CSV table of C-alpha atoms and ligand atoms in Angstrom, one decimal:
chain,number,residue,atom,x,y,z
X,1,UNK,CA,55.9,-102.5,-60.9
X,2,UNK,CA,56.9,-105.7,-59.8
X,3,UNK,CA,54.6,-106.3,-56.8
X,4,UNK,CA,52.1,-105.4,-59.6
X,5,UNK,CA,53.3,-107.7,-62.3
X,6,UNK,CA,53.2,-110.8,-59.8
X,7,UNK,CA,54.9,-114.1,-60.7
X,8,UNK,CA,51.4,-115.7,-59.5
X,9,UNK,CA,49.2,-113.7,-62.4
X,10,UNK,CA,52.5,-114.6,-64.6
X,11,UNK,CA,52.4,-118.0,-63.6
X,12,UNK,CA,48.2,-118.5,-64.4
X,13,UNK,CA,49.5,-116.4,-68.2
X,14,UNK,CA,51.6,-119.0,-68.8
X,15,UNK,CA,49.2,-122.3,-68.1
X,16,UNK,CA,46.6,-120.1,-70.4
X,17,UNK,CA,49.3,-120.0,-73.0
X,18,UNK,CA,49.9,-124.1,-72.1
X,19,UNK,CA,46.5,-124.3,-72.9
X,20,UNK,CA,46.4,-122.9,-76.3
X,21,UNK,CA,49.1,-124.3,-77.1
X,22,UNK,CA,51.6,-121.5,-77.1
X,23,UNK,CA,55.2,-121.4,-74.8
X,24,UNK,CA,56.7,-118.0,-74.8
X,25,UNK,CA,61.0,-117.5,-73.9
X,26,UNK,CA,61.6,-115.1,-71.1
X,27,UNK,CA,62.0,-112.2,-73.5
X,28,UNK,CA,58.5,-112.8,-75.3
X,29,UNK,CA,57.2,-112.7,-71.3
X,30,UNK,CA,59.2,-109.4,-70.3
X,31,UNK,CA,57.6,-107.8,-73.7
X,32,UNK,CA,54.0,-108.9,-72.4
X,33,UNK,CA,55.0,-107.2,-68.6
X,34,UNK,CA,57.1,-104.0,-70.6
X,35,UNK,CA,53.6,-103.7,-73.3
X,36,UNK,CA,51.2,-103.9,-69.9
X,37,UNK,CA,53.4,-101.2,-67.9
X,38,UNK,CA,53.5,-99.2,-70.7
X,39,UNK,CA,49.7,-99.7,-71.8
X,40,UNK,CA,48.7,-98.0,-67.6
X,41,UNK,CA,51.0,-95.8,-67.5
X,42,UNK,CA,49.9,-93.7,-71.1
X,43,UNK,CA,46.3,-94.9,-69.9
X,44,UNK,CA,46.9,-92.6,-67.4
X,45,UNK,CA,46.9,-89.3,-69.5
X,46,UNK,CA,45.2,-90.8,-72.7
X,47,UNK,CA,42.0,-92.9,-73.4
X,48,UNK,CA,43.3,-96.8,-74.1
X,49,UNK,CA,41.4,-99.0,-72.1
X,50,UNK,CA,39.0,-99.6,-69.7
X,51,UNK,CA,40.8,-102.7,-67.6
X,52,UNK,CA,43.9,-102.0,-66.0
X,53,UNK,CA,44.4,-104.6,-63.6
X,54,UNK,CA,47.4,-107.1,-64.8
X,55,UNK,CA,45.3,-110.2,-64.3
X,56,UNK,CA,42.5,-108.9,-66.3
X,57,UNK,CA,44.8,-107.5,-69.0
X,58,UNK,CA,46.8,-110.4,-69.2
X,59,UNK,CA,43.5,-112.8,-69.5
X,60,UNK,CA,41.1,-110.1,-71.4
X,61,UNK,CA,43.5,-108.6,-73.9
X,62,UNK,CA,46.4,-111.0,-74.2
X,63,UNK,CA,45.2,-114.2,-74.1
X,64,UNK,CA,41.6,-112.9,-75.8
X,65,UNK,CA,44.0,-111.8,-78.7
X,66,UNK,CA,45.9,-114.9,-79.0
X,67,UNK,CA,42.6,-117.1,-78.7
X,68,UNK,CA,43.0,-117.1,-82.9
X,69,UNK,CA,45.2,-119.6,-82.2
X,70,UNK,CA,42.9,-122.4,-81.4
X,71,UNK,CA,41.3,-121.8,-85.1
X,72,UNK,CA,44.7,-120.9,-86.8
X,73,UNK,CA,47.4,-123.1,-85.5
X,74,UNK,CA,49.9,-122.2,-88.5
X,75,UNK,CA,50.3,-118.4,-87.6
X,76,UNK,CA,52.4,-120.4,-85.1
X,77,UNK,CA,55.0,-120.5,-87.6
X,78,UNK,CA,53.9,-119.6,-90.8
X,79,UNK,CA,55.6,-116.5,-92.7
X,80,UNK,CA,51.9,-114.6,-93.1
X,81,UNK,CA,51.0,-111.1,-94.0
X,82,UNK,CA,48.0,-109.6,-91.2
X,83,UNK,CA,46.0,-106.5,-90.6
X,84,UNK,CA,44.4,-105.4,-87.5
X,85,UNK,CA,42.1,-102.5,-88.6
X,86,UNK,CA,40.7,-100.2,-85.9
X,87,UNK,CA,43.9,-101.6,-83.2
X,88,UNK,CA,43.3,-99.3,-80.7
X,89,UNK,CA,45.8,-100.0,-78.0
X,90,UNK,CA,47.1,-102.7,-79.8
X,91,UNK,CA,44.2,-105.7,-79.6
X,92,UNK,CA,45.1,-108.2,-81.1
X,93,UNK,CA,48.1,-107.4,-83.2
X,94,UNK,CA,50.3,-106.4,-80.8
X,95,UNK,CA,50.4,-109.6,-78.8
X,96,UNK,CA,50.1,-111.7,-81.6
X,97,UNK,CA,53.2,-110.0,-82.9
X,98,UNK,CA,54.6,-110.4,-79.3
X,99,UNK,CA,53.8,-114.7,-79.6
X,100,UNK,CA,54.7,-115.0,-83.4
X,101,UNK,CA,57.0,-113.0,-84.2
X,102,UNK,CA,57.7,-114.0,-88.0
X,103,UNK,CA,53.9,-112.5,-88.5
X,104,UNK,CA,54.2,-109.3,-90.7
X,105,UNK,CA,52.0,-107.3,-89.1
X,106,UNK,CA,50.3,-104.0,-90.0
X,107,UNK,CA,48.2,-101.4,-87.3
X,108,UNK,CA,45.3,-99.5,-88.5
X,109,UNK,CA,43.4,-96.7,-86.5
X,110,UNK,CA,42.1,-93.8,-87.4
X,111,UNK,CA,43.5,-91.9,-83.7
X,112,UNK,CA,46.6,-90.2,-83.7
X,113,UNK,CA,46.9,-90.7,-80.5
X,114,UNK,CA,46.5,-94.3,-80.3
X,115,UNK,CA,49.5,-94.7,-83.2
X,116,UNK,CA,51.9,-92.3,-80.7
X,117,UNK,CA,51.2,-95.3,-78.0
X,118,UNK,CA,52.1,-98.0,-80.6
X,119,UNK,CA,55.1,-96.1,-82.0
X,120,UNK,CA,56.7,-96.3,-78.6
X,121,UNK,CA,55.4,-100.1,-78.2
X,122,UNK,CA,56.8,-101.2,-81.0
X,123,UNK,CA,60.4,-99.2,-80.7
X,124,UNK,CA,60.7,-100.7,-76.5
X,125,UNK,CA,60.3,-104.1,-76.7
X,126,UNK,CA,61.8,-103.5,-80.4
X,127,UNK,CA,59.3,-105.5,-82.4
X,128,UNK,CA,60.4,-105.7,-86.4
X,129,UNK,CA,58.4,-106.3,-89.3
X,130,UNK,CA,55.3,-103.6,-87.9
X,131,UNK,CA,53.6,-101.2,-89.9
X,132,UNK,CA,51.6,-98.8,-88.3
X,133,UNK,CA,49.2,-96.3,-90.3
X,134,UNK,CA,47.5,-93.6,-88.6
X,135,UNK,CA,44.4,-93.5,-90.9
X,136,UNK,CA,40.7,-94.7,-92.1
X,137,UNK,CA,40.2,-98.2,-92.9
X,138,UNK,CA,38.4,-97.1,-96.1
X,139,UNK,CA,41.0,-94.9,-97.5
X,140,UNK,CA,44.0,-97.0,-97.4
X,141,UNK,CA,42.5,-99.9,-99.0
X,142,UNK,CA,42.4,-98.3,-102.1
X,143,UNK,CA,46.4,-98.1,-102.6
X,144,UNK,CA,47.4,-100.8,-104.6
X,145,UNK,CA,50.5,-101.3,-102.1
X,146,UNK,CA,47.8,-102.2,-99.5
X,147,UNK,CA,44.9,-103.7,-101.5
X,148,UNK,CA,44.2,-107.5,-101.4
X,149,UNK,CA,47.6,-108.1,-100.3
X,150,UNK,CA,47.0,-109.5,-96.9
X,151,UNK,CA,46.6,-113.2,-95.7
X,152,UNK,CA,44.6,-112.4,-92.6
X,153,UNK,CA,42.3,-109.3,-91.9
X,154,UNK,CA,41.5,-109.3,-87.7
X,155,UNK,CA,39.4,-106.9,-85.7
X,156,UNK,CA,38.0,-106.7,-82.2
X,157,UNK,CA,35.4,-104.5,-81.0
X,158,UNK,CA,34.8,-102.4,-84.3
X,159,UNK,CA,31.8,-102.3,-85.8
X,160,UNK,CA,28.8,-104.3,-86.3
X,161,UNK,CA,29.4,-107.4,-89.4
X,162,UNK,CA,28.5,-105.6,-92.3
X,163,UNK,CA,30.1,-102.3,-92.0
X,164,UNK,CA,33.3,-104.3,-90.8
X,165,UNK,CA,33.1,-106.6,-93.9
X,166,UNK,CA,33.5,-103.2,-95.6
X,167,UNK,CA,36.2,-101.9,-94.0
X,168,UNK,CA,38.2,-105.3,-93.7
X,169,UNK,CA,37.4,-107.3,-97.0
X,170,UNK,CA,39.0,-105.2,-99.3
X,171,UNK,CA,42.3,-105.8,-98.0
X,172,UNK,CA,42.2,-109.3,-98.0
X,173,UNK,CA,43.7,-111.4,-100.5
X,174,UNK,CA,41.7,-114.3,-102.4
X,175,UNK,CA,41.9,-117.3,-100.4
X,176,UNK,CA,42.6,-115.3,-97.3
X,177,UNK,CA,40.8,-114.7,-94.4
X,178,UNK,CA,39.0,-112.0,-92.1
X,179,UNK,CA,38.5,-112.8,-88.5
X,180,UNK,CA,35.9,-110.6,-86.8
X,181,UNK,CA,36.4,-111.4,-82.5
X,182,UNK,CA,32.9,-111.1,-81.3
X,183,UNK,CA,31.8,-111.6,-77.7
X,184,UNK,CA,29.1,-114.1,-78.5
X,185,UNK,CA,27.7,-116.3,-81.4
X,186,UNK,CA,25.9,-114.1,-83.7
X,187,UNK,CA,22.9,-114.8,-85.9
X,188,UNK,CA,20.9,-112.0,-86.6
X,189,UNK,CA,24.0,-109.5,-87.3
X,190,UNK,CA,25.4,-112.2,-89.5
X,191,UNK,CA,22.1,-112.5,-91.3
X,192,UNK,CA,22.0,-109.1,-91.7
X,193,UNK,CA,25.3,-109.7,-93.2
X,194,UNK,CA,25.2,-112.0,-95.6
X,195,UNK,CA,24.7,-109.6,-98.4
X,196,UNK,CA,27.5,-107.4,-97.5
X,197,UNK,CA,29.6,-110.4,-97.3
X,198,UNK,CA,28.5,-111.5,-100.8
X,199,UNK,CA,29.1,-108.4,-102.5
X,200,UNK,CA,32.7,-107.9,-100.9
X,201,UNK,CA,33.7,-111.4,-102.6
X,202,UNK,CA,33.5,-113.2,-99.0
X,203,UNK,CA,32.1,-116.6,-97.6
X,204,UNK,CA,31.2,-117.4,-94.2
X,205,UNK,CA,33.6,-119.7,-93.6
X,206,UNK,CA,32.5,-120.6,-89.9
X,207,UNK,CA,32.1,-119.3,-86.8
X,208,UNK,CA,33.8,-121.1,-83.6
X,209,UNK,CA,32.6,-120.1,-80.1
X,210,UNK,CA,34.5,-121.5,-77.0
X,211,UNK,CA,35.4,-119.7,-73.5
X,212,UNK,CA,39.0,-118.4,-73.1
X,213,UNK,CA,41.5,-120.6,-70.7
X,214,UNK,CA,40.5,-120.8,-67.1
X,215,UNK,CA,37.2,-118.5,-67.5
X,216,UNK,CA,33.9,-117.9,-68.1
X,217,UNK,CA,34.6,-115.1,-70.7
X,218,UNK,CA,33.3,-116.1,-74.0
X,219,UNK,CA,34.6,-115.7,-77.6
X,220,UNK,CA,33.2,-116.1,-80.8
X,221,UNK,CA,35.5,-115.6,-83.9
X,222,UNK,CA,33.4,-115.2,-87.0
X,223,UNK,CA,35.6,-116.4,-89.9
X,224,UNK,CA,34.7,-115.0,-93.8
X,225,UNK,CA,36.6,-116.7,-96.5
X,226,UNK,CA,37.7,-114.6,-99.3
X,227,UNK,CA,36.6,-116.3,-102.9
X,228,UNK,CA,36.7,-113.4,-105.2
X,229,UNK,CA,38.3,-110.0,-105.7
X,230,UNK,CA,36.4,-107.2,-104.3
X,231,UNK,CA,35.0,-104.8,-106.5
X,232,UNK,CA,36.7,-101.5,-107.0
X,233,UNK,CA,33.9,-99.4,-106.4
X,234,UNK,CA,34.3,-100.9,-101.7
X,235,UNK,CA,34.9,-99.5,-99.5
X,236,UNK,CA,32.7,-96.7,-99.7
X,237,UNK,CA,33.6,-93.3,-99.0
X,238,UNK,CA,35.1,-92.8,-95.5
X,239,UNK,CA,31.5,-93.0,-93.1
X,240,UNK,CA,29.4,-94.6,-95.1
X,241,UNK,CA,30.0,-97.9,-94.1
X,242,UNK,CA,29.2,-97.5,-90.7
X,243,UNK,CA,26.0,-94.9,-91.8
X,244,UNK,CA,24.7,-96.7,-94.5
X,245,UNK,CA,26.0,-100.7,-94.3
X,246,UNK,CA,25.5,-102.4,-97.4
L,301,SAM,N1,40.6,-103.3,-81.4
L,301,SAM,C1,40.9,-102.6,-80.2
L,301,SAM,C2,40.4,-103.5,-79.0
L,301,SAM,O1,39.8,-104.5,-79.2
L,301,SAM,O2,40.7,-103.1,-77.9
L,301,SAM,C3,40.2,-101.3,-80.2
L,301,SAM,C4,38.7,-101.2,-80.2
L,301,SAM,S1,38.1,-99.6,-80.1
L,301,SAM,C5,36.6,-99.9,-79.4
L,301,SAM,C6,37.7,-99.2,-81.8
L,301,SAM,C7,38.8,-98.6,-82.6
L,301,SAM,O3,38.5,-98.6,-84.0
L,301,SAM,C8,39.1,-97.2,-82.2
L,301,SAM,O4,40.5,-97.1,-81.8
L,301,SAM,C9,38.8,-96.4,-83.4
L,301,SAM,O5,39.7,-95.3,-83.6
L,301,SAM,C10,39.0,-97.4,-84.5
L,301,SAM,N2,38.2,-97.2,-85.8
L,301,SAM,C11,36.8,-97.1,-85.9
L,301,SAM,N3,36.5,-96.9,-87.1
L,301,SAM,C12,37.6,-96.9,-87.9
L,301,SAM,C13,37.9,-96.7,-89.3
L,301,SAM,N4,36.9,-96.5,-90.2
L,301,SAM,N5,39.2,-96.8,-89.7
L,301,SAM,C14,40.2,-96.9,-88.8
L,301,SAM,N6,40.0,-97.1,-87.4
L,301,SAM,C15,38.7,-97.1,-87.0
């Protein structure tokens, strides 16, 4: 593995992470090169992700995650409660989790399979405070245990705006905040949007658009404020949200 984890590729992680303003200790760095080795080789017999090649994972999964930084310095340190609904491999709660560790972080996906990978993440490079449910974004936000508890609500690569709203609002608390990572600024989706957002008890808050460290890959993170509880009757019945967006 090691002529594949090169100190080089290391070396341009770690002036990526200089630039966002984020300096890992030699065990955060071996958890970032154990998650990758572990992320190709169950890639190899299961479905987790298209790019395999250790500079492009480091710069197109890891640093994409941590991007939230730039918009949210005080995850840095601050004792928060997140949710990462439809995680997939991991993206972004897993290296966020790896870079701020006193982040209580919970996994969402509805793929069994995809919660066997994170299992065995989170038990090698022996991560603490990580909740993983195997399960349907719609259905656990109606436990009371899960429901508007949650300071921050992330997702990547979902769904489109209004049937994400759906899925991610509800677990938000008021006066917290859902971050949907979109590859470019959107207008039209969000206008389609805005009534979703509005019923769920959200506010745009902004949307900041900038191009990750060293690259020409583009990121937009589309920020809702939470203002009011959401009403009992979202989310929807698992499906509907994605087949009939409000
Ligand atoms: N967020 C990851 C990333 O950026 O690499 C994974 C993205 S993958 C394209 C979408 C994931 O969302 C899949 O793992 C899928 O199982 C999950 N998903 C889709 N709808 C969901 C729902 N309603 N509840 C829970 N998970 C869902």
């Amino acid at each position: 593995m090691e002529n594949i984890c090169s100190n080089l590729e290391l070396q341009n992680f770690h002036e990526d992470l200089t630039e966002l303003g984020i300096s890992l200790s030699e065990e955060q760095t071996g958890q970032f090169v154990r998650y990758y080795e572990l992320l190709t080789e169950w890639n190899s017999f299961m479905n987790l992700t298209a790019i395999t090649e250790f500079s492009e994972v480091l710069k197109k999964h890891f640093i994409d995650s941590l991007s939230i930084i730039k918009e949210f310095p005080e995850l840095k340190n601050q004792e928060i409660r997140m949710i990462d609904i439809g995680t997939g491999a991991g993206f972004p709660g897993i290296p966020i989790k790896i870079a701020f560790p006193q982040i209580k972080v919970t996994l969402l996906d509805s793929l069994q399979k995809r919660l066997r990978f994170l299992e065995k993440v989170v038990e090698e490079l022996e991560l603490n405070d990580v909740e993983l449910i195997h399960g349907r974004a719609e259905d656990y936000a109606r436990l009371p245990e899960k429901r508007e508890t949650y300071d921050f609500c992330v997702s990547r690569a979902v769904a489109n705006l209004s049937t994400l709203s759906e899925l991610c609002m509800p677990y938000v608390k008021t006066g917290g905040i859902f971050i949907s990572y979109k590859s470019e600024k959107i207008t039209e989706e969000a206008d389609a949007a805005q009534n979703a957002i509005r019923l769920l008890g959200g506010k745009i808050y902004r949307q900041t658009g900038f191009y990750l460290p060293n690259s020409d890959i583009y990121r937009n993170l589309f920020q809702i404020k939470k203002i009011k509880r959401t009403p009992e009757k979202y989310p929807r019945k698992a499906g509907i949200p994605s087949k009939q967006p409000l």
